[in-house]
Amino acid sequence: MQFQLHDVHFHVLPMQTRIPFRYGIASMTSLPHLFVTVDLEIGGRRQQGLASEGLPPKWFTKDPATLFEQDLAEMLAVIQNAARIAENAGHRPTRYFSWWQDLYAEQSAWAALRSQPPLLANFGVSLLERAVLDGLCKAARTPLHRLLKSEALGIDLAAVRPELAGLSLPQVLPESPLPQVALRHTIGLGDALRAEDSPGLHDGLPDTLEDSIRAYDLRWFKIKVSGRAEDDLPRLRQITAVLQKSCPAGYHTTLDGNEQFTHLQAFRDFYQTLQGDPALAPLFASLVLIEQPLHRDHALNDDVAAAIQGWQDGPGMIIDESDGSLGDLPRALDLGYVGTSHKSCKGIVKGLANAALLQVRAPGLKRPPVLSGEDLANVGPVSLLQDLAMMALLGIPHVERNGHHYFRGLSAYSEAFQQAALEAHPGFYRRHELGFPTLEVHGGSLDLHSVNAAPFGCAIPIDAAQFTPLKTWIMSGGLSAL
């Protein structure tokens, strides 16, 4: 299946959160949602592909000394450079995997010369590979999981990592994508927990942890910690009390360290302080994994191996922000981590290669390998649904979702757009009593039948030209207005 890439277009929809999202060193209250459209020629016919992503503060680069305006300009420069490379790599007929190889290699080389972190550099790659993949799925009139299992894209896992030689995508992927996934609710550092903490939004959606559990029948939770025991202990006691009261049938949790530590011994001391608190015993009994406790500058250092090996009764830890390049997961497994996260912002081909690597390495690991599903406050209908399509085909049963909590459904879009979303994805979206589409969550889970049936997650016909062209948005002061 060959294609040519003729043009790439960028459009922006500014978004405001309904409540601040505090994670790590950032508190997100607004951000631009970027739409990337590619014009493809496939078999003599024109086809557009689309991808989108919110551009969040302080995740791709966690530098407390820079302004979000500076970080945002850097993100856009990286994405625009990836677009330039993508167009050059696709100016003549090519197959998806060959095109991706050229894009990944040149973007990585460009980023290295400019000391750009791999996580940020490959964000640009991921947006372009998603947009092209969307166009290919639409042209083939084939859902994502079928197209990948057909091997029409020419993805060669051994060319990504030599140790995957002899392994094909049909061997890696489940027979069919999951029909539903459990929603793992994010508890941000500033989120209200009980009725007395409520910010009183009165916007039709739950604004406390208690209300969210009641509204969605939640059973999975991701808890952000600050890394300061004096702050985290009292808050975790409150969280545990809410979970014990509101989830009598039981619950599961993960802890997100948000890169707050520079040495594993410091995290071990912090963890054991928390674990030694009797009030937190139920929380630790429910704990599934720890996500990225060490800062990315230290997480893959040589001394981590001995520290993990010396902590025999420690929790299973995965990398997240440290998983910026293709060599990072193999390195992490060698050091003693149990896996990584999948986020579509880190790449589609990379996610597939990571899933394959964990299968290959599983027999030699002391713990079962983990490919978790994590989130960057994804909102619908493109970013969220494409991400869920990937989670379903990778067989990830519980996925961190928080975009529906920090943003008010699809209320940022036009009425016609909202109606189209409801018609294209019944069972996934529902019309809220106040009129806007919001996620339809039953028993803490999302029904993915319409997502899996769509070409690449999203079945809504979308013309991104309805949003503001990126250049117009920048010239009108968009960068400084956030």
Tab-separated table of C-alpha atoms in Angstrom:
chain	number	residue	atom	x	y	z
A	1	MET	CA	0.000	0.000	0.000
A	2	GLN	CA	1.826	3.071	-1.275
A	3	PHE	CA	1.097	6.762	-0.871
A	4	GLN	CA	2.455	10.205	-1.623
A	5	LEU	CA	2.290	13.063	0.876
A	6	HIS	CA	1.584	16.403	-0.785
A	7	ASP	CA	0.850	18.894	2.001
A	8	VAL	CA	0.610	19.273	5.781
A	9	HIS	CA	-1.707	21.828	7.400
A	10	PHE	CA	-1.979	22.998	11.018
A	11	HIS	CA	-5.025	24.410	12.791
A	12	VAL	CA	-5.639	25.352	16.422
A	13	LEU	CA	-8.587	25.199	18.793
A	14	PRO	CA	-7.781	26.965	22.115
A	15	MET	CA	-9.172	25.093	25.112
A	16	GLN	CA	-9.754	25.974	28.751
A	17	THR	CA	-9.869	23.430	31.547
A	18	ARG	CA	-12.893	23.361	33.830
A	19	ILE	CA	-10.587	22.818	36.822
A	20	PRO	CA	-6.777	23.159	37.007
A	21	PHE	CA	-4.808	19.970	36.398
A	22	ARG	CA	-1.768	19.873	38.682
A	23	TYR	CA	0.924	17.348	37.768
A	24	GLY	CA	4.614	17.522	38.580
A	25	ILE	CA	5.830	21.117	38.301
A	26	ALA	CA	2.896	22.299	36.169
A	27	SER	CA	-0.700	23.341	36.651
A	28	MET	CA	-2.640	23.319	33.394
A	29	THR	CA	-5.555	25.723	32.985
A	30	SER	CA	-5.510	26.259	29.203
A	31	LEU	CA	-3.730	24.972	26.131
A	32	PRO	CA	-3.939	24.979	22.343
A	33	HIS	CA	-5.331	21.829	20.747
A	34	LEU	CA	-3.416	21.297	17.510
A	35	PHE	CA	-4.939	19.591	14.457
A	36	VAL	CA	-2.557	18.171	11.837
A	37	THR	CA	-4.009	17.431	8.401
A	38	VAL	CA	-2.081	15.592	5.670
A	39	ASP	CA	-3.061	15.536	1.994
A	40	LEU	CA	-2.261	12.102	0.579
A	41	GLU	CA	-2.459	10.506	-2.828
A	42	ILE	CA	-3.197	6.786	-2.673
A	43	GLY	CA	-3.761	4.751	-5.821
A	44	GLY	CA	-4.380	7.894	-7.817
A	45	ARG	CA	-6.994	9.217	-5.380
A	46	ARG	CA	-6.715	12.049	-2.880
A	47	GLN	CA	-7.314	11.346	0.785
A	48	GLN	CA	-6.894	13.472	3.890
A	49	GLY	CA	-5.636	12.127	7.171
A	50	LEU	CA	-5.969	13.827	10.537
A	51	ALA	CA	-4.344	13.741	13.953
A	52	SER	CA	-4.574	16.083	16.915
A	53	GLU	CA	-3.085	16.655	20.346
A	54	GLY	CA	-3.247	19.162	23.146
A	55	LEU	CA	0.087	20.880	23.753
A	56	PRO	CA	0.529	20.629	27.531
A	57	PRO	CA	2.924	22.599	29.713
A	58	LYS	CA	6.012	21.015	31.245
A	59	TRP	CA	5.697	17.404	30.153
A	60	PHE	CA	7.964	17.045	27.126
A	61	THR	CA	10.540	19.320	28.762
A	62	LYS	CA	10.433	19.849	32.516
A	63	ASP	CA	12.458	23.014	32.844
A	64	PRO	CA	11.095	25.205	35.664
A	65	ALA	CA	13.096	28.186	34.400
A	66	THR	CA	11.190	28.576	31.104
A	67	LEU	CA	7.798	30.138	30.421
A	68	PHE	CA	5.022	28.094	28.817
A	69	GLU	CA	5.170	30.508	25.902
A	70	GLN	CA	8.780	29.468	25.301
A	71	ASP	CA	7.994	25.769	25.689
A	72	LEU	CA	5.066	26.067	23.305
A	73	ALA	CA	7.156	27.774	20.640
A	74	GLU	CA	9.691	24.959	20.976
A	75	MET	CA	6.969	22.306	20.626
A	76	LEU	CA	5.621	23.931	17.498
A	77	ALA	CA	9.091	24.208	15.973
A	78	VAL	CA	9.654	20.485	16.543
A	79	ILE	CA	6.284	19.575	15.016
A	80	GLN	CA	6.803	21.839	11.995
A	81	ASN	CA	10.240	20.350	11.400
A	82	ALA	CA	8.744	16.858	11.469
A	83	ALA	CA	6.184	18.043	8.906
A	84	ARG	CA	8.966	19.284	6.617
A	85	ILE	CA	10.765	15.941	6.839
A	86	ALA	CA	7.519	14.008	6.376
A	87	GLU	CA	6.706	15.880	3.181
A	88	ASN	CA	10.205	15.325	1.785
A	89	ALA	CA	10.124	11.616	2.691
A	90	GLY	CA	6.714	11.213	1.069
A	91	HIS	CA	7.143	13.299	-2.089
A	92	ARG	CA	7.352	10.124	-4.183
A	93	PRO	CA	5.364	6.873	-3.758
A	94	THR	CA	6.427	5.060	-0.598
A	95	ARG	CA	5.148	2.565	1.944
A	96	TYR	CA	4.237	3.583	5.459
A	97	PHE	CA	7.094	1.890	7.289
A	98	SER	CA	9.806	3.096	4.912
A	99	TRP	CA	8.399	6.617	5.178
A	100	TRP	CA	8.340	6.373	8.997
A	101	GLN	CA	11.950	5.151	9.102
A	102	ASP	CA	13.123	8.177	7.126
A	103	LEU	CA	11.029	10.538	9.252
A	104	TYR	CA	12.208	9.072	12.559
A	105	ALA	CA	15.891	8.965	11.596
A	106	GLU	CA	16.074	12.500	10.219
A	107	GLN	CA	14.034	14.026	13.044
A	108	SER	CA	16.253	12.280	15.612
A	109	ALA	CA	19.418	13.563	13.915
A	110	TRP	CA	17.997	17.097	13.698
A	111	ALA	CA	17.007	17.015	17.390
A	112	ALA	CA	20.432	15.735	18.486
A	113	LEU	CA	22.179	18.624	16.747
A	114	ARG	CA	19.955	21.068	18.632
A	115	SER	CA	20.037	19.230	21.979
A	116	GLN	CA	16.296	18.629	21.819
A	117	PRO	CA	15.131	15.820	24.127
A	118	PRO	CA	14.012	12.669	22.265
A	119	LEU	CA	10.606	12.746	23.952
A	120	LEU	CA	9.852	16.130	22.403
A	121	ALA	CA	11.443	15.349	19.046
A	122	ASN	CA	9.410	12.194	18.625
A	123	PHE	CA	6.206	13.992	19.555
A	124	GLY	CA	6.496	15.630	16.148
A	125	VAL	CA	7.044	12.233	14.531
A	126	SER	CA	4.003	10.777	16.301
A	127	LEU	CA	1.603	13.458	15.069
A	128	LEU	CA	2.645	12.935	11.454
A	129	GLU	CA	2.598	9.144	11.642
A	130	ARG	CA	-0.893	9.236	13.170
A	131	ALA	CA	-2.213	11.619	10.521
A	132	VAL	CA	-0.842	9.506	7.662
A	133	LEU	CA	-2.091	6.300	9.280
A	134	ASP	CA	-5.548	7.851	9.587
A	135	GLY	CA	-5.539	8.632	5.870
A	136	LEU	CA	-4.413	5.113	4.964
A	137	CYS	CA	-7.127	3.529	7.104
A	138	LYS	CA	-9.743	5.762	5.484
A	139	ALA	CA	-8.501	5.002	1.975
A	140	ALA	CA	-8.560	1.262	2.668
A	141	ARG	CA	-11.922	1.566	4.465
A	142	THR	CA	-10.410	-0.681	7.076
A	143	PRO	CA	-10.216	-0.318	10.872
A	144	LEU	CA	-6.777	0.165	12.374
A	145	HIS	CA	-6.433	-3.314	13.858
A	146	ARG	CA	-7.253	-5.028	10.566
A	147	LEU	CA	-4.887	-2.853	8.571
A	148	LEU	CA	-2.016	-3.526	10.983
A	149	LYS	CA	-2.650	-7.267	11.084
A	150	SER	CA	-2.772	-7.386	7.284
A	151	GLU	CA	0.852	-6.210	7.163
A	152	ALA	CA	-0.075	-3.912	4.260
A	153	LEU	CA	1.966	-1.141	5.903
A	154	GLY	CA	5.194	-3.128	5.688
A	155	ILE	CA	6.120	-2.680	9.347
A	156	ASP	CA	9.285	-4.682	10.021
A	157	LEU	CA	9.779	-5.104	13.759
A	158	ALA	CA	13.321	-6.432	13.321
A	159	ALA	CA	14.241	-3.210	11.520
A	160	VAL	CA	13.115	-1.304	14.617
A	161	ARG	CA	14.900	-3.609	17.076
A	162	PRO	CA	17.073	-6.533	15.875
A	163	GLU	CA	16.047	-8.755	18.791
A	164	LEU	CA	12.516	-8.811	17.351
A	165	ALA	CA	13.707	-10.750	14.287
A	166	GLY	CA	11.201	-13.373	13.198
A	167	LEU	CA	8.300	-11.666	14.945
A	168	SER	CA	5.453	-10.161	12.919
A	169	LEU	CA	2.627	-7.849	13.948
A	170	PRO	CA	-0.040	-10.572	13.659
A	171	GLN	CA	1.959	-12.540	16.235
A	172	VAL	CA	2.196	-9.548	18.577
A	173	LEU	CA	-1.351	-8.224	18.421
A	174	PRO	CA	-4.385	-9.931	19.960
A	175	GLU	CA	-6.847	-11.630	17.628
A	176	SER	CA	-9.223	-8.704	18.056
A	177	PRO	CA	-9.127	-5.370	19.918
A	178	LEU	CA	-10.670	-5.103	23.363
A	179	PRO	CA	-14.380	-4.201	23.190
A	180	GLN	CA	-14.057	-2.080	26.320
A	181	VAL	CA	-11.421	-0.688	28.674
A	182	ALA	CA	-11.612	0.282	32.321
A	183	LEU	CA	-11.206	3.992	32.911
A	184	ARG	CA	-8.364	4.691	35.374
A	185	HIS	CA	-9.258	8.024	36.928
A	186	THR	CA	-6.487	10.548	37.528
A	187	ILE	CA	-6.350	12.157	40.956
A	188	GLY	CA	-4.299	15.291	40.332
A	189	LEU	CA	-2.307	17.050	43.012
A	190	GLY	CA	-4.922	19.790	43.334
A	191	ASP	CA	-8.114	17.811	42.755
A	192	ALA	CA	-10.943	18.159	45.243
A	193	LEU	CA	-11.640	14.922	47.102
A	194	ARG	CA	-14.857	15.389	49.100
A	195	ALA	CA	-17.987	17.505	48.991
A	196	GLU	CA	-16.553	20.019	51.441
A	197	ASP	CA	-13.600	20.568	49.061
A	198	SER	CA	-15.762	21.144	45.977
A	199	PRO	CA	-14.944	24.201	43.862
A	200	GLY	CA	-18.672	24.495	43.186
A	201	LEU	CA	-18.503	24.445	39.404
A	202	HIS	CA	-22.143	23.442	38.867
A	203	ASP	CA	-21.359	22.679	35.212
A	204	GLY	CA	-23.072	19.309	35.080
A	205	LEU	CA	-19.983	17.168	35.641
A	206	PRO	CA	-18.511	15.798	38.883
A	207	ASP	CA	-15.849	18.030	40.435
A	208	THR	CA	-14.702	15.897	43.380
A	209	LEU	CA	-13.272	12.397	43.671
A	210	GLU	CA	-16.340	11.249	45.596
A	211	ASP	CA	-18.677	12.569	42.912
A	212	SER	CA	-16.596	11.066	40.107
A	213	ILE	CA	-16.716	7.611	41.678
A	214	ARG	CA	-20.458	7.925	42.120
A	215	ALA	CA	-21.064	9.225	38.592
A	216	TYR	CA	-18.868	6.738	36.729
A	217	ASP	CA	-18.715	3.743	39.131
A	218	LEU	CA	-14.923	3.962	39.077
A	219	ARG	CA	-12.662	1.120	40.245
A	220	TRP	CA	-9.247	2.156	38.885
A	221	PHE	CA	-7.282	5.224	39.990
A	222	LYS	CA	-3.989	6.924	39.187
A	223	ILE	CA	-2.704	9.037	42.049
A	224	LYS	CA	-0.225	11.860	41.557
A	225	VAL	CA	2.308	12.399	44.361
A	226	SER	CA	4.522	15.419	44.928
A	227	GLY	CA	7.482	13.542	46.408
A	228	ARG	CA	7.261	15.479	49.685
A	229	ALA	CA	6.101	13.124	52.442
A	230	GLU	CA	4.881	15.989	54.627
A	231	ASP	CA	2.429	16.962	51.871
A	232	ASP	CA	1.644	13.548	50.432
A	233	LEU	CA	0.940	11.689	53.679
A	234	PRO	CA	-2.111	13.693	54.785
A	235	ARG	CA	-3.485	13.853	51.255
A	236	LEU	CA	-3.033	10.110	50.675
A	237	ARG	CA	-4.809	9.423	53.960
A	238	GLN	CA	-7.761	11.443	52.706
A	239	ILE	CA	-7.695	9.705	49.321
A	240	THR	CA	-7.575	6.288	50.984
A	241	ALA	CA	-10.527	7.174	53.199
A	242	VAL	CA	-12.562	8.265	50.167
A	243	LEU	CA	-11.699	5.113	48.212
A	244	GLN	CA	-12.486	2.842	51.146
A	245	LYS	CA	-15.861	4.480	51.655
A	246	SER	CA	-16.848	4.895	48.017
A	247	CYS	CA	-15.556	1.606	46.557
A	248	PRO	CA	-16.803	-1.141	48.903
A	249	ALA	CA	-16.359	-3.766	46.177
A	250	GLY	CA	-12.629	-2.964	45.956
A	251	TYR	CA	-10.349	-0.851	43.783
A	252	HIS	CA	-6.924	-0.732	42.143
A	253	THR	CA	-4.390	2.085	42.132
A	254	THR	CA	-1.178	3.245	40.519
A	255	LEU	CA	1.135	5.971	41.820
A	256	ASP	CA	2.734	8.498	39.501
A	257	GLY	CA	6.046	9.827	40.812
A	258	ASN	CA	6.205	12.535	38.122
A	259	GLU	CA	10.040	12.470	38.087
A	260	GLN	CA	10.253	13.989	41.559
A	261	PHE	CA	13.412	12.114	42.641
A	262	THR	CA	17.015	12.072	41.458
A	263	HIS	CA	18.136	8.890	43.257
A	264	LEU	CA	16.281	5.647	43.824
A	265	GLN	CA	17.318	5.511	47.481
A	266	ALA	CA	15.507	8.802	48.069
A	267	PHE	CA	12.384	7.382	46.458
A	268	ARG	CA	12.753	4.165	48.444
A	269	ASP	CA	12.882	6.153	51.693
A	270	PHE	CA	9.824	8.146	50.602
A	271	TYR	CA	7.928	5.008	49.593
A	272	GLN	CA	8.714	3.202	52.836
A	273	THR	CA	7.604	6.238	54.850
A	274	LEU	CA	4.245	6.111	53.117
A	275	GLN	CA	4.004	2.342	53.305
A	276	GLY	CA	4.678	2.424	57.052
A	277	ASP	CA	1.587	4.550	57.730
A	278	PRO	CA	-1.201	2.219	58.988
A	279	ALA	CA	-3.892	4.439	57.477
A	280	LEU	CA	-2.459	3.792	54.019
A	281	ALA	CA	-2.420	-0.011	54.306
A	282	PRO	CA	-5.547	-0.432	52.112
A	283	LEU	CA	-4.037	1.837	49.458
A	284	PHE	CA	-0.817	-0.140	49.269
A	285	ALA	CA	-2.770	-3.407	49.190
A	286	SER	CA	-4.436	-2.098	46.018
A	287	LEU	CA	-1.251	-0.794	44.378
A	288	VAL	CA	-0.471	-2.195	40.917
A	289	LEU	CA	2.622	-0.243	39.869
A	290	ILE	CA	4.732	2.906	40.264
A	291	GLU	CA	5.203	5.195	37.298
A	292	GLN	CA	8.444	7.141	36.684
A	293	PRO	CA	9.650	8.126	40.171
A	294	LEU	CA	13.099	9.227	38.931
A	295	HIS	CA	13.755	12.302	36.825
A	296	ARG	CA	14.514	11.457	33.203
A	297	ASP	CA	18.102	12.718	33.641
A	298	HIS	CA	18.712	9.938	36.176
A	299	ALA	CA	16.156	7.189	35.525
A	300	LEU	CA	18.329	5.182	33.108
A	301	ASN	CA	21.711	5.666	34.799
A	302	ASP	CA	23.929	2.647	35.459
A	303	ASP	CA	23.553	2.843	39.254
A	304	VAL	CA	19.799	2.247	39.007
A	305	ALA	CA	20.313	-1.465	38.283
A	306	ALA	CA	21.979	-2.174	41.639
A	307	ALA	CA	19.436	-0.036	43.472
A	308	ILE	CA	16.490	-1.923	41.970
A	309	GLN	CA	18.146	-5.291	42.506
A	310	GLY	CA	18.815	-4.387	46.135
A	311	TRP	CA	15.154	-3.557	46.707
A	312	GLN	CA	13.828	-7.089	46.421
A	313	ASP	CA	10.439	-6.398	47.992
A	314	GLY	CA	9.985	-3.093	46.183
A	315	PRO	CA	7.111	-2.255	43.850
A	316	GLY	CA	7.153	-2.813	40.115
A	317	MET	CA	8.268	0.415	38.428
A	318	ILE	CA	7.786	1.534	34.840
A	319	ILE	CA	9.250	4.396	32.853
A	320	ASP	CA	7.102	7.058	31.200
A	321	GLU	CA	8.846	10.353	30.431
A	322	SER	CA	12.151	8.442	30.104
A	323	ASP	CA	10.771	6.477	27.166
A	324	GLY	CA	11.782	9.050	24.564
A	325	SER	CA	13.754	7.021	22.021
A	326	LEU	CA	13.707	3.488	20.644
A	327	GLY	CA	16.584	2.399	22.875
A	328	ASP	CA	15.003	3.451	26.155
A	329	LEU	CA	12.709	0.502	26.914
A	330	PRO	CA	15.421	-2.138	26.298
A	331	ARG	CA	17.704	-0.124	28.570
A	332	ALA	CA	15.015	0.163	31.248
A	333	LEU	CA	14.327	-3.589	31.224
A	334	ASP	CA	18.064	-4.279	31.559
A	335	LEU	CA	18.121	-2.025	34.630
A	336	GLY	CA	15.211	-3.806	36.318
A	337	TYR	CA	12.131	-1.776	35.391
A	338	VAL	CA	9.105	-3.875	34.500
A	339	GLY	CA	7.894	-1.931	31.485
A	340	THR	CA	6.730	1.383	30.095
A	341	SER	CA	3.653	3.386	29.244
A	342	HIS	CA	1.944	3.644	25.922
A	343	LYS	CA	0.912	7.125	24.873
A	344	SER	CA	0.131	7.867	21.254
A	345	CYS	CA	2.182	11.067	21.610
A	346	LYS	CA	5.224	8.776	21.901
A	347	GLY	CA	4.520	7.085	18.592
A	348	ILE	CA	2.521	4.315	16.935
A	349	VAL	CA	5.377	2.247	15.500
A	350	LYS	CA	7.300	2.660	18.733
A	351	GLY	CA	4.284	1.454	20.741
A	352	LEU	CA	3.997	-1.636	18.569
A	353	ALA	CA	7.732	-2.341	18.933
A	354	ASN	CA	7.482	-1.877	22.703
A	355	ALA	CA	4.625	-4.379	22.914
A	356	ALA	CA	6.653	-6.862	20.887
A	357	LEU	CA	9.766	-6.371	23.019
A	358	LEU	CA	7.863	-7.019	26.246
A	359	GLN	CA	6.589	-10.294	24.790
A	360	VAL	CA	10.089	-11.349	23.783
A	361	ARG	CA	11.647	-10.362	27.108
A	362	ALA	CA	8.859	-11.753	29.342
A	363	PRO	CA	10.430	-15.181	30.009
A	364	GLY	CA	13.595	-13.570	31.369
A	365	LEU	CA	11.954	-11.009	33.640
A	366	LYS	CA	11.434	-11.490	37.373
A	367	ARG	CA	8.008	-9.842	37.201
A	368	PRO	CA	5.351	-9.928	34.494
A	369	PRO	CA	6.079	-7.152	31.976
A	370	VAL	CA	3.831	-4.097	31.906
A	371	LEU	CA	2.633	-1.936	29.031
A	372	SER	CA	0.358	0.541	30.751
A	373	GLY	CA	-2.055	2.983	29.160
A	374	GLU	CA	-1.390	6.583	30.162
A	375	ASP	CA	-2.801	9.973	29.192
A	376	LEU	CA	-1.963	13.607	28.507
A	377	ALA	CA	-5.495	14.840	29.193
A	378	ASN	CA	-6.601	13.599	25.773
A	379	VAL	CA	-9.845	15.082	24.542
A	380	GLY	CA	-12.088	13.978	21.722
A	381	PRO	CA	-12.851	13.338	19.180
A	382	VAL	CA	-9.589	12.740	17.282
A	383	SER	CA	-6.787	12.474	19.849
A	384	LEU	CA	-8.808	10.568	22.428
A	385	LEU	CA	-10.357	8.096	20.004
A	386	GLN	CA	-7.146	7.371	18.099
A	387	ASP	CA	-5.387	6.775	21.401
A	388	LEU	CA	-8.120	4.393	22.576
A	389	ALA	CA	-8.019	2.514	19.266
A	390	MET	CA	-4.343	1.834	19.931
A	391	MET	CA	-4.954	0.836	23.549
A	392	ALA	CA	-7.647	-1.617	22.438
A	393	LEU	CA	-5.528	-3.304	19.778
A	394	LEU	CA	-2.568	-3.550	22.186
A	395	GLY	CA	-4.866	-5.291	24.681
A	396	ILE	CA	-4.320	-2.801	27.531
A	397	PRO	CA	-7.266	-3.441	29.895
A	398	HIS	CA	-7.212	-0.291	32.042
A	399	VAL	CA	-6.224	3.133	30.755
A	400	GLU	CA	-5.630	6.432	32.499
A	401	ARG	CA	-8.234	8.894	31.193
A	402	ASN	CA	-8.580	12.446	32.454
A	403	GLY	CA	-9.551	14.669	29.531
A	404	HIS	CA	-13.253	14.195	30.276
A	405	HIS	CA	-12.602	15.297	33.868
A	406	TYR	CA	-10.489	18.395	33.263
A	407	PHE	CA	-12.392	19.495	30.143
A	408	ARG	CA	-16.161	19.781	29.737
A	409	GLY	CA	-16.860	17.078	27.192
A	410	LEU	CA	-17.039	18.360	23.604
A	411	SER	CA	-18.471	21.730	24.628
A	412	ALA	CA	-15.547	23.573	22.985
A	413	TYR	CA	-16.840	22.519	19.546
A	414	SER	CA	-19.734	23.834	17.461
A	415	GLU	CA	-23.248	22.453	17.892
A	416	ALA	CA	-23.092	20.796	14.457
A	417	PHE	CA	-19.792	19.143	15.378
A	418	GLN	CA	-21.226	17.907	18.670
A	419	GLN	CA	-24.222	16.383	16.914
A	420	ALA	CA	-21.971	14.628	14.412
A	421	ALA	CA	-19.963	13.105	17.274
A	422	LEU	CA	-23.114	11.771	18.944
A	423	GLU	CA	-24.319	10.215	15.702
A	424	ALA	CA	-20.957	8.667	14.787
A	425	HIS	CA	-20.204	7.212	18.225
A	426	PRO	CA	-23.368	6.089	20.026
A	427	GLY	CA	-22.506	4.241	23.207
A	428	PHE	CA	-19.227	6.112	23.502
A	429	TYR	CA	-20.612	9.641	23.687
A	430	ARG	CA	-23.939	10.621	25.163
A	431	ARG	CA	-25.752	13.940	25.224
A	432	HIS	CA	-25.490	15.352	28.713
A	433	GLU	CA	-28.640	16.648	30.354
A	434	LEU	CA	-27.245	20.165	29.774
A	435	GLY	CA	-26.859	19.502	26.046
A	436	PHE	CA	-23.156	18.875	25.377
A	437	PRO	CA	-21.675	15.466	24.444
A	438	THR	CA	-19.700	13.739	27.159
A	439	LEU	CA	-18.243	10.269	27.619
A	440	GLU	CA	-20.713	7.513	28.358
A	441	VAL	CA	-19.134	5.514	31.178
A	442	HIS	CA	-20.795	2.339	32.483
A	443	GLY	CA	-19.369	0.393	35.407
A	444	GLY	CA	-16.183	2.417	35.195
A	445	SER	CA	-15.565	1.303	31.600
A	446	LEU	CA	-15.749	2.748	28.076
A	447	ASP	CA	-17.501	0.871	25.258
A	448	LEU	CA	-15.104	0.843	22.294
A	449	HIS	CA	-17.237	-0.859	19.640
A	450	SER	CA	-17.674	2.323	17.580
A	451	VAL	CA	-14.003	3.242	18.107
A	452	ASN	CA	-12.794	-0.152	16.886
A	453	ALA	CA	-15.126	-0.057	13.880
A	454	ALA	CA	-13.937	3.385	12.707
A	455	PRO	CA	-10.947	3.653	10.330
A	456	PHE	CA	-8.625	4.981	13.040
A	457	GLY	CA	-10.771	5.466	16.101
A	458	CYS	CA	-12.755	8.487	14.949
A	459	ALA	CA	-15.726	8.041	12.593
A	460	ILE	CA	-16.687	11.741	12.487
A	461	PRO	CA	-16.097	13.536	9.173
A	462	ILE	CA	-13.903	16.471	10.214
A	463	ASP	CA	-12.607	19.375	8.169
A	464	ALA	CA	-9.923	21.005	10.310
A	465	ALA	CA	-10.310	24.213	8.295
A	466	GLN	CA	-13.179	25.082	10.640
A	467	PHE	CA	-10.510	25.845	13.247
A	468	THR	CA	-7.956	28.683	13.250
A	469	PRO	CA	-4.897	28.250	10.985
A	470	LEU	CA	-1.778	27.971	13.140
A	471	LYS	CA	-0.049	30.951	11.533
A	472	THR	CA	-3.132	33.131	12.050
A	473	TRP	CA	-3.378	32.024	15.666
A	474	ILE	CA	0.299	32.867	16.319
A	475	MET	CA	0.099	36.257	14.553
A	476	SER	CA	-2.979	37.180	16.595
A	477	GLY	CA	-1.057	36.635	19.843
A	478	GLY	CA	-2.132	33.092	20.618
A	479	LEU	CA	1.226	32.088	22.071
A	480	SER	CA	1.189	34.867	24.648
A	481	ALA	CA	-2.539	34.653	25.415
A	482	LEU	CA	-2.357	31.291	27.196
